[in-house]
PDB file of C-alpha atoms and ligand atoms in Angstrom:
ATOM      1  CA  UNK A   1      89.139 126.664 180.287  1.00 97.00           C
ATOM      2  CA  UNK A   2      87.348 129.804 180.097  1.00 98.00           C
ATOM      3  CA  UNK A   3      89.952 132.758 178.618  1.00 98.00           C
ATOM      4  CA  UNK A   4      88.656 136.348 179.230  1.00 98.00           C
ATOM      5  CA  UNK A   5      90.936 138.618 177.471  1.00 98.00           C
ATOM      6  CA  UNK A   6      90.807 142.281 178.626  1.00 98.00           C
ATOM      7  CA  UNK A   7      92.644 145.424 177.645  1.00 98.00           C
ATOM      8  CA  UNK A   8      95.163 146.388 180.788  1.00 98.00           C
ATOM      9  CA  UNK A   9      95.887 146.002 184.085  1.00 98.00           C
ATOM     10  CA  UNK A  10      92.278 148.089 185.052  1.00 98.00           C
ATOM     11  CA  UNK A  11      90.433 146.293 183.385  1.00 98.00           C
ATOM     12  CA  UNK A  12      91.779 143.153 184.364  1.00 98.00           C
ATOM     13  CA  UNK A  13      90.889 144.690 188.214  1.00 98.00           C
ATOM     14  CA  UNK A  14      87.570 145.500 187.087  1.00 98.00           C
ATOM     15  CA  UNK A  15      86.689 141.821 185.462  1.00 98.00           C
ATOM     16  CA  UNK A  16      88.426 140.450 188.960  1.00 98.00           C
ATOM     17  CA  UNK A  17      85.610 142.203 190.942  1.00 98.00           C
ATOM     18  CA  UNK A  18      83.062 141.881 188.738  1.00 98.00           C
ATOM     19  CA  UNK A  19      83.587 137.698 189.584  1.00 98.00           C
ATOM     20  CA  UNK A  20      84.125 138.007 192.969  1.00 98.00           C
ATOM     21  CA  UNK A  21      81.357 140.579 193.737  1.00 98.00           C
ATOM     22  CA  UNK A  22      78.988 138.760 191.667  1.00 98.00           C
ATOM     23  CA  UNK A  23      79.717 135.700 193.853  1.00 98.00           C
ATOM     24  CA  UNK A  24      79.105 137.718 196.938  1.00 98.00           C
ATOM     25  CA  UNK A  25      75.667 138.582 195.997  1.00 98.00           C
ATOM     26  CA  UNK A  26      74.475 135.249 194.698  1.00 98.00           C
ATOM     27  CA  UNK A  27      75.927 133.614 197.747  1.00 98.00           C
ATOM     28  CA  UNK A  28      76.613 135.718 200.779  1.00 98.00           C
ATOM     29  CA  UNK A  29      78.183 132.558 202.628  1.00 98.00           C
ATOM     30  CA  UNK A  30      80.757 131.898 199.543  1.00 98.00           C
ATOM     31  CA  UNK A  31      83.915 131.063 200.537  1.00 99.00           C
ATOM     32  CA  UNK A  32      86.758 133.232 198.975  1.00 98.00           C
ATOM     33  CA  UNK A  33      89.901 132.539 198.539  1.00 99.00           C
ATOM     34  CA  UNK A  34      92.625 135.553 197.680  1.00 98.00           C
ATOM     35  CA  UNK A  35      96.340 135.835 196.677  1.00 98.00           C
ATOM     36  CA  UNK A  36      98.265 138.607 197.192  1.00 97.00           C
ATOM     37  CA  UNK A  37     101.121 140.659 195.101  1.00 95.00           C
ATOM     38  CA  UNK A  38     100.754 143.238 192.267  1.00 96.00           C
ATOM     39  CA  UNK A  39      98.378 141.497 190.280  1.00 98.00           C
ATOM     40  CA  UNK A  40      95.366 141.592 192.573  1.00 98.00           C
ATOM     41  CA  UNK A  41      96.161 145.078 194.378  1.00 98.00           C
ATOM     42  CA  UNK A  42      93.649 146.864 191.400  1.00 98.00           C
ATOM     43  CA  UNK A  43      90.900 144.398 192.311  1.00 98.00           C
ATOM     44  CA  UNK A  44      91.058 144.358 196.025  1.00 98.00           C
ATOM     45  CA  UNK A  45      90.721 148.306 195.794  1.00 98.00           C
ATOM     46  CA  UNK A  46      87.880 147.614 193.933  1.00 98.00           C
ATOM     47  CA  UNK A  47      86.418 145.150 196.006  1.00 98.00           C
ATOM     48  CA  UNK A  48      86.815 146.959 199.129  1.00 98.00           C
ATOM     49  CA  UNK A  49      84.789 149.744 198.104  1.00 98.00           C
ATOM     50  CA  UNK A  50      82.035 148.030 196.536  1.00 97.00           C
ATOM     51  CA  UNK A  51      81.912 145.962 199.866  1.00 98.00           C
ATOM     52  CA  UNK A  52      82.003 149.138 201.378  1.00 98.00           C
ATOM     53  CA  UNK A  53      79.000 150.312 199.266  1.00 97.00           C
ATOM     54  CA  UNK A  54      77.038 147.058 201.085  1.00 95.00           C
ATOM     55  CA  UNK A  55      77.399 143.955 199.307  1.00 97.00           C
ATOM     56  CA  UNK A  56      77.211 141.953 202.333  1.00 97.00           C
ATOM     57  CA  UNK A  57      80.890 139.871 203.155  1.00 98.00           C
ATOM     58  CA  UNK A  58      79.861 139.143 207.267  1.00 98.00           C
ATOM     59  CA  UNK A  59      78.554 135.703 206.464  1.00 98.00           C
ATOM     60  CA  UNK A  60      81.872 135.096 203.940  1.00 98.00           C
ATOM     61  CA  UNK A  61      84.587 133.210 204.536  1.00 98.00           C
ATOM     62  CA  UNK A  62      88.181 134.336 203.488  1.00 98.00           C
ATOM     63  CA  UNK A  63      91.033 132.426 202.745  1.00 99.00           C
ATOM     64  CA  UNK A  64      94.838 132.697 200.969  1.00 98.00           C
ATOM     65  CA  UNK A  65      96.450 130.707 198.932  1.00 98.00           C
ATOM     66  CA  UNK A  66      99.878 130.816 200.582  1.00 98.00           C
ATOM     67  CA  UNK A  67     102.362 132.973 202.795  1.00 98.00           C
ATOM     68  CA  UNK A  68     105.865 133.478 203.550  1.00 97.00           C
ATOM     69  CA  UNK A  69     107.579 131.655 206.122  1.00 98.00           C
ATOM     70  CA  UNK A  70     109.166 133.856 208.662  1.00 97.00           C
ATOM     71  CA  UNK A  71     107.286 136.348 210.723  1.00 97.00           C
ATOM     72  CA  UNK A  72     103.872 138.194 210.237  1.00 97.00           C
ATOM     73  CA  UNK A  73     105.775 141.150 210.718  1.00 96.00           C
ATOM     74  CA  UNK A  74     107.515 141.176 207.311  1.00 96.00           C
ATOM     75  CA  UNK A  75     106.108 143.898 205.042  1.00 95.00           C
ATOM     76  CA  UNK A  76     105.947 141.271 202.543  1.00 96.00           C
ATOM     77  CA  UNK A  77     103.940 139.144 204.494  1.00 97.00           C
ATOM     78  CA  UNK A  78     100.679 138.005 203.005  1.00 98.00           C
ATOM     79  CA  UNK A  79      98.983 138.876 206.294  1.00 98.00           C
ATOM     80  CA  UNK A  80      99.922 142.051 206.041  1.00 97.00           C
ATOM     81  CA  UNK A  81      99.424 142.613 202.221  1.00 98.00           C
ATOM     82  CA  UNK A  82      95.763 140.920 203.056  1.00 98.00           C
ATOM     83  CA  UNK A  83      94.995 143.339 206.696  1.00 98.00           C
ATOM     84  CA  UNK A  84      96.359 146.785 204.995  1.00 98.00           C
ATOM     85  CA  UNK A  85      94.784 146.133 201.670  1.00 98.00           C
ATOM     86  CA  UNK A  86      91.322 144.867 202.558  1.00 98.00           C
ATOM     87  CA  UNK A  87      90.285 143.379 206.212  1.00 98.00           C
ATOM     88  CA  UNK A  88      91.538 146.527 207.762  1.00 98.00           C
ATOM     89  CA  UNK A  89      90.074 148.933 204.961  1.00 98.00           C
ATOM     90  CA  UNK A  90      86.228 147.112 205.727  1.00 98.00           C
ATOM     91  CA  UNK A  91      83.277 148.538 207.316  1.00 97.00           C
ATOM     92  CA  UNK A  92      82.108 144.821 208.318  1.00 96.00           C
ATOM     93  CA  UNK A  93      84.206 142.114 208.475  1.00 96.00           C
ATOM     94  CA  UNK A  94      83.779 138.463 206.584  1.00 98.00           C
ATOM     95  CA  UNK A  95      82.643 135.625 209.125  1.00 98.00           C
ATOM     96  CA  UNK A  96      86.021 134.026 209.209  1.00 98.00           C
ATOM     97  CA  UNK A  97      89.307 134.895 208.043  1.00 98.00           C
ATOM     98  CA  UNK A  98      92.170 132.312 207.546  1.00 98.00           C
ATOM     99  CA  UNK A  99      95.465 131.468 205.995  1.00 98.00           C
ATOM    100  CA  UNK A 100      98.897 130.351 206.837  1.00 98.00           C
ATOM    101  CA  UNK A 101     100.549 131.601 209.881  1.00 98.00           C
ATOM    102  CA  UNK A 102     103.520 132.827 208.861  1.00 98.00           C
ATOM    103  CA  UNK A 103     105.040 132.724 212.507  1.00 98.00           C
ATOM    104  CA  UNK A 104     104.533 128.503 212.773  1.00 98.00           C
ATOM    105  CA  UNK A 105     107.671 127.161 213.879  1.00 97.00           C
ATOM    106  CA  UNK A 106     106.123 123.879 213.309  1.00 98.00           C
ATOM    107  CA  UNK A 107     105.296 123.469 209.596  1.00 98.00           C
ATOM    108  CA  UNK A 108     103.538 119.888 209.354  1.00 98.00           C
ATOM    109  CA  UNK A 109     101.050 120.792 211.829  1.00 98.00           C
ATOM    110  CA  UNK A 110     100.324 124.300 210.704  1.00 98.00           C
ATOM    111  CA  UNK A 111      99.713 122.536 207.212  1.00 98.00           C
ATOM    112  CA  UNK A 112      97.305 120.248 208.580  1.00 98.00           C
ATOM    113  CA  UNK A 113      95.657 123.013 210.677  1.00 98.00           C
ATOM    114  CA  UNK A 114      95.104 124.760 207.299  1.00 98.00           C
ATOM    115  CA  UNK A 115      94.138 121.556 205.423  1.00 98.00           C
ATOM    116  CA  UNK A 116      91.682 120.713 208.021  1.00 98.00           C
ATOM    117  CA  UNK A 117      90.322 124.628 207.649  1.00 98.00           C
ATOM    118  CA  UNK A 118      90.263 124.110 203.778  1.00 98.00           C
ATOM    119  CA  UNK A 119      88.292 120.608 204.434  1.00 98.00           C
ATOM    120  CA  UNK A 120      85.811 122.284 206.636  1.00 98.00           C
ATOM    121  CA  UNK A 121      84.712 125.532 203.894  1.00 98.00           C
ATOM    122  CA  UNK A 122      85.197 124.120 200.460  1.00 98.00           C
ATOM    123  CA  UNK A 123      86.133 126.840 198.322  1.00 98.00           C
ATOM    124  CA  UNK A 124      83.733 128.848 195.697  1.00 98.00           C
ATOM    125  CA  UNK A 125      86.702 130.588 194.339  1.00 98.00           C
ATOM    126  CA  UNK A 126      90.219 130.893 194.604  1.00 99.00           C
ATOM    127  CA  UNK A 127      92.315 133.469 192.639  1.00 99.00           C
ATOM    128  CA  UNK A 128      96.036 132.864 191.706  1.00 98.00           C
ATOM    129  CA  UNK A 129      98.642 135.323 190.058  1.00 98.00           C
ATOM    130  CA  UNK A 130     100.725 133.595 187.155  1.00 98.00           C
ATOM    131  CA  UNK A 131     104.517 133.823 188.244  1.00 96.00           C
ATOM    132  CA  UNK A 132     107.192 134.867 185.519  1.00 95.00           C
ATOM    133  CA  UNK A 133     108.119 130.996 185.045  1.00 96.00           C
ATOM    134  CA  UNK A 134     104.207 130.006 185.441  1.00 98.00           C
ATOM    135  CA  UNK A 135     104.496 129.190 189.314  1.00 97.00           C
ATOM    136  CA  UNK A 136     100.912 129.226 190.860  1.00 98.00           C
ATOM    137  CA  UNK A 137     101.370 130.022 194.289  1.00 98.00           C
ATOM    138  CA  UNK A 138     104.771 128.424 195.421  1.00 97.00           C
ATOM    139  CA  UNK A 139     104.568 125.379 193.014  1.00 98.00           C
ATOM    140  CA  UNK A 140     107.349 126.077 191.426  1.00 97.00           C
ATOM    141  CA  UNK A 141     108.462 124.219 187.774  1.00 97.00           C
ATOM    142  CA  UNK A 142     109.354 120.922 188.280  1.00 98.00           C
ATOM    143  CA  UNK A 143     106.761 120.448 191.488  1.00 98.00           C
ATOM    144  CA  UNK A 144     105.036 117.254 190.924  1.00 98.00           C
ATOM    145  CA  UNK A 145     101.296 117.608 190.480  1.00 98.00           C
ATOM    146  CA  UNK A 146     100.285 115.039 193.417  1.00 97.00           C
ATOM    147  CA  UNK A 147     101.687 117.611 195.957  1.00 94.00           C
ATOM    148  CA  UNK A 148      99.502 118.604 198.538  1.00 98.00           C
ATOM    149  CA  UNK A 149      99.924 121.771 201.240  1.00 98.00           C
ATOM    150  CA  UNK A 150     103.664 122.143 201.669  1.00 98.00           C
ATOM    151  CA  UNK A 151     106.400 124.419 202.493  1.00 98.00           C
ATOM    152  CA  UNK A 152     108.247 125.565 199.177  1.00 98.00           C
ATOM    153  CA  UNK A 153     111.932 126.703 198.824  1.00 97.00           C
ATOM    154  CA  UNK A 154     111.587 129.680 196.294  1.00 95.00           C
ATOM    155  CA  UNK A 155     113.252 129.580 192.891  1.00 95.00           C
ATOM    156  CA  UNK A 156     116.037 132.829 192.703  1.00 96.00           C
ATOM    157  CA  UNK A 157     113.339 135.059 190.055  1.00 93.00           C
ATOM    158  CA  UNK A 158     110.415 134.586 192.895  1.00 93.00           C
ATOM    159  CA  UNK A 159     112.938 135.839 195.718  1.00 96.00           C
ATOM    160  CA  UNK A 160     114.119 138.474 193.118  1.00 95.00           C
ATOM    161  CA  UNK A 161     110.386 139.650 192.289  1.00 93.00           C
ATOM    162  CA  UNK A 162     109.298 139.637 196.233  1.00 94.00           C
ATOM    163  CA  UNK A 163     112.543 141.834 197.160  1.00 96.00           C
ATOM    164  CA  UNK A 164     111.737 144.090 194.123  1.00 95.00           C
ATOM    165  CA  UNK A 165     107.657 144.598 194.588  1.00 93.00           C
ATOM    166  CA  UNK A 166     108.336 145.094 198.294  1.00 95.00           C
ATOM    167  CA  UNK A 167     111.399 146.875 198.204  1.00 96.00           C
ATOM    168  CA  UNK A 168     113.314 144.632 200.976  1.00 96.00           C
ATOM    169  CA  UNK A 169     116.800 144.299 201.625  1.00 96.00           C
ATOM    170  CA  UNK A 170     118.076 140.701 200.992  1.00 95.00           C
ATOM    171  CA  UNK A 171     118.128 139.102 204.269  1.00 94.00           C
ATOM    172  CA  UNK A 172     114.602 141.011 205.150  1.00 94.00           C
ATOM    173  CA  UNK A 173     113.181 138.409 201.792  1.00 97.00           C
ATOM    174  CA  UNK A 174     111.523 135.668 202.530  1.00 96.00           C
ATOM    175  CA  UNK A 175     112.461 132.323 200.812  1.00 97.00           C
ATOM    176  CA  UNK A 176     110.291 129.613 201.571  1.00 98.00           C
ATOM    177  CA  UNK A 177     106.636 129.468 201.501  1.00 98.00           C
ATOM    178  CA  UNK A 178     103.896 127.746 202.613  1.00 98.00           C
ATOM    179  CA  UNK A 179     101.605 127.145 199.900  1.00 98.00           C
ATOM    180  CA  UNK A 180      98.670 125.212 198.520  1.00 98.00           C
ATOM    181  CA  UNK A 181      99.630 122.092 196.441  1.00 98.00           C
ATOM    182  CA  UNK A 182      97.989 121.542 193.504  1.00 98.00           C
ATOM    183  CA  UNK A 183      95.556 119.279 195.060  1.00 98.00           C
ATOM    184  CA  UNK A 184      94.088 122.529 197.896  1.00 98.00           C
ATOM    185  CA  UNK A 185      94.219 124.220 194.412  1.00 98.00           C
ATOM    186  CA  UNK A 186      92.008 121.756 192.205  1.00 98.00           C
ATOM    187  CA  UNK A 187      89.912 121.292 195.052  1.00 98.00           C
ATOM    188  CA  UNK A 188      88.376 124.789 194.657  1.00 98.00           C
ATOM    189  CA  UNK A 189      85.244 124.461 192.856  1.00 98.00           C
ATOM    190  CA  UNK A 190      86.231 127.755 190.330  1.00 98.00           C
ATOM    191  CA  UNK A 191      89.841 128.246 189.618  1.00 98.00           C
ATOM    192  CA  UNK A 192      90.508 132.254 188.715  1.00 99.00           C
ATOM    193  CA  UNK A 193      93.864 132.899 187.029  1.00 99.00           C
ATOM    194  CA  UNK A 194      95.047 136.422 186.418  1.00 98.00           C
ATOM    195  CA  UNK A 195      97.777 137.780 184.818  1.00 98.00           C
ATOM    196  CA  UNK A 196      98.365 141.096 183.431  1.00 98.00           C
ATOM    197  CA  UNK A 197     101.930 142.907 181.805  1.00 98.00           C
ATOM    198  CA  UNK A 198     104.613 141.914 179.520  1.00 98.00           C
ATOM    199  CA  UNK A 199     106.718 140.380 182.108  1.00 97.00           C
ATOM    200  CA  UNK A 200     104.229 137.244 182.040  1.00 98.00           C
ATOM    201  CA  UNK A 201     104.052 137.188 178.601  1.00 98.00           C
ATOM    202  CA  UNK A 202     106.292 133.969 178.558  1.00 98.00           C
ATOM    203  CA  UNK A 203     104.590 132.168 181.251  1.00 98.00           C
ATOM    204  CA  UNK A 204     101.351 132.823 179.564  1.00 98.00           C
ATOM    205  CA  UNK A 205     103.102 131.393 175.880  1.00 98.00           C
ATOM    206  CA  UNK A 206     104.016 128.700 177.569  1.00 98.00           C
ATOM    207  CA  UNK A 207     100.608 128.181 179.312  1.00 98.00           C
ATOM    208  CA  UNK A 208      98.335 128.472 176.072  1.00 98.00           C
ATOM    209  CA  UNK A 209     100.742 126.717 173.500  1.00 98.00           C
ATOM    210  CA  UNK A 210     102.270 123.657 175.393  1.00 98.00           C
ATOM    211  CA  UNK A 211     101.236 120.865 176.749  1.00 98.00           C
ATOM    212  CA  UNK A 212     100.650 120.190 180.481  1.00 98.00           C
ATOM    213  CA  UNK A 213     103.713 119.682 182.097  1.00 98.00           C
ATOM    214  CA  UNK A 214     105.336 119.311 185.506  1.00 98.00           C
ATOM    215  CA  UNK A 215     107.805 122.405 184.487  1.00 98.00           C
ATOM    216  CA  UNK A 216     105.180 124.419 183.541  1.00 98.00           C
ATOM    217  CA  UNK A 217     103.014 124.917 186.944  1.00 98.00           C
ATOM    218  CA  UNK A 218      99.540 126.907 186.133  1.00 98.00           C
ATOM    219  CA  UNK A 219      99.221 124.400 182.831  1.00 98.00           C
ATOM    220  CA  UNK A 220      97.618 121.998 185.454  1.00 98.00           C
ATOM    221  CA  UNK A 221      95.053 124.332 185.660  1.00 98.00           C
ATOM    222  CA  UNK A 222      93.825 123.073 182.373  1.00 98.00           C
ATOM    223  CA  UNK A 223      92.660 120.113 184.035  1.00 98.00           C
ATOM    224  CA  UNK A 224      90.069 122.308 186.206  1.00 98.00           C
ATOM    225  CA  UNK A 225      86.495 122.072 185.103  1.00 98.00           C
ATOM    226  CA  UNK A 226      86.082 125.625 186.133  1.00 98.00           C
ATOM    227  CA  UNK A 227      88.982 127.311 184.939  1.00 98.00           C
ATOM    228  CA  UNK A 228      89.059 131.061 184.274  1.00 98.00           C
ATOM    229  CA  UNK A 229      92.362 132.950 182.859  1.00 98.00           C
ATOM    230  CA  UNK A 230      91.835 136.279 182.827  1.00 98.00           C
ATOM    231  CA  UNK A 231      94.731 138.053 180.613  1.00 98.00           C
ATOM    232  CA  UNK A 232      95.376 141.511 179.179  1.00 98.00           C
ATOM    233  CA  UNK A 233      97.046 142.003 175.958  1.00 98.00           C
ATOM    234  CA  UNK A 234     100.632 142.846 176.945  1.00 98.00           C
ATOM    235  CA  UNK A 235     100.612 139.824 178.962  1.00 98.00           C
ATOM    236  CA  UNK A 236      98.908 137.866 175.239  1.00 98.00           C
ATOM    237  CA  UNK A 237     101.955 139.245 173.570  1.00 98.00           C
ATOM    238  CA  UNK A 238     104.216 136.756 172.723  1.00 98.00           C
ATOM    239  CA  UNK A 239     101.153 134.481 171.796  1.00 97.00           C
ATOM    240  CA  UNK A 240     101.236 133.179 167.738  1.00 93.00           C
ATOM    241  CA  UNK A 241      97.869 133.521 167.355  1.00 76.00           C
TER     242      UNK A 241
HETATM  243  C1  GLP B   1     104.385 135.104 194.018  1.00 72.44           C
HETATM  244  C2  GLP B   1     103.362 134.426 194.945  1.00 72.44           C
HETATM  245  C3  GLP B   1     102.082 134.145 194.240  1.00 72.44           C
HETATM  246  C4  GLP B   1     101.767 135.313 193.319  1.00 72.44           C
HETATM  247  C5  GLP B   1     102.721 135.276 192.162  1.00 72.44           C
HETATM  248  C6  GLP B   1     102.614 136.447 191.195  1.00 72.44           C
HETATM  249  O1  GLP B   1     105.621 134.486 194.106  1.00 72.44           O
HETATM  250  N1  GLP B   1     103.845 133.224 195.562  1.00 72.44           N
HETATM  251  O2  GLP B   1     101.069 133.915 195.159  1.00 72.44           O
HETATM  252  O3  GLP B   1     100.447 135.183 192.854  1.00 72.44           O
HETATM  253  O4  GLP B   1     104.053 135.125 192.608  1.00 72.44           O
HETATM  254  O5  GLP B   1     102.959 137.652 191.815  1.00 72.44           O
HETATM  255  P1  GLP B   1     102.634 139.074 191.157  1.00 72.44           P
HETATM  256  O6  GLP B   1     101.176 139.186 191.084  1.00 72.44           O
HETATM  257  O7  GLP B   1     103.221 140.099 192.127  1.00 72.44           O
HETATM  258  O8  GLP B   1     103.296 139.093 189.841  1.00 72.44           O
END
């Protein structure tokens, strides 16, 4: 495990970029993989206008990590987080875009649709946020680590923080997800965890000073060859040393 400690928020957005970019330019055909919520909404700014600038994304391919069950339509959605914060804000578009459809009615074979799509690019990166009880993705504590691609009932503090950063009403909140499993998650060749503010403070405690454990999702992550935790010092906080 690589850990990159940074100031704030910014320059956790910055560092973010700086990775992704980076990859960009040394491989044009990388295949990206992206999470959405308020961690990475700094870095996808960020990466849209360097993109912008002409580092060259048309021969990328770009993934997510999960999405809400339900409908596209749903401001939470992560197709709509990903179109209105970056595909729509391009001047060229990557080669192929991807993820979950949120609208599936059938769940087992819109996970294997999206297993066979993760078979077919192997991932260069994939970026997760750190949940406030160290979910990655929708793995929530307790999920067992042999879990593949999967639809997820959301604990009560994920459907709490989705209504919140999206300002929904309660029955407008999504509660299940698909998501990765930790397998899809392993799989990706560099595993980029950020995590930034006080309110993951305890997740990241738990994540640096205990063991890996079932009810403690992203401290799988430690298994990764590639691991990078990016973390600012609000979210270091709570840390003894
Ligand atoms: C959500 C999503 C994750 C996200 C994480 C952190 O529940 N399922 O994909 O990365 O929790 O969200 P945020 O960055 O808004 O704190």
């Amino acid at each position: 495990m690589k850990i990159i400690k940074v100031k704030d928020y910014n320059e956790m957005s910055d560092k973010l970029n700086e990775l992704f970019v980076t990859q960009l330019q040394n491989k044009p055909t990388s295949v990206l993989s992206f999470t959405t919520g308020g961690t990475p909404a700094g870095f996808a700014k960020l990466f849209v206008e360097e993109i912008n600038q002409g580092v060259d994304i048309s021969q990328a391919v770009c993934l997510n990590l999960d999405e809400y069950v339900g409908t596209k339509e749903n401001p939470a959605s992560v197709y709509n987080w990903m179109y209105n914060h970056v595909y729509n804000k391009l001047n060229a578009k990557p080669k192929i875009i991807d993820m979950f459809d949120a609208d599936a009615k059938d769940f087992a074979s819109e996970i294997k649709r999206y297993q066979t799509v993760l078979e077919t690019y192997p991932r260069d990166m994939q970026l997760l946020g750190l949940g406030t009880n160290a979910h990655i993705g929708a793995n929530e504590p307790g999920t067992s680590f042999e879990t593949g691609a999967f639809v997820a009932d959301c604990f009560q503090s994920t459907i709490d923080a989705t209504q919140n950063l999206f300002n929904l009403s309660m029955e407008d909140t999504p509660i299940q997800m698909f998501t990765m499993g930790f397998k899809e998650i392993m799989d990706a060749k560099c595993v980029i965890l950020a995590a930034s503010g006080k309110s993951k403070a305890n997740a990241v405690k738990r994540l640096l000073e205990e063991d890996i454990k079932e009810d403690i999702p992203a401290s799988y992550l430690k298994n990764h060859e590639n691991f990078i935790f990016i973390v600012d010092e609000d979210a270091c906080s709570l840390l003894s040393d």
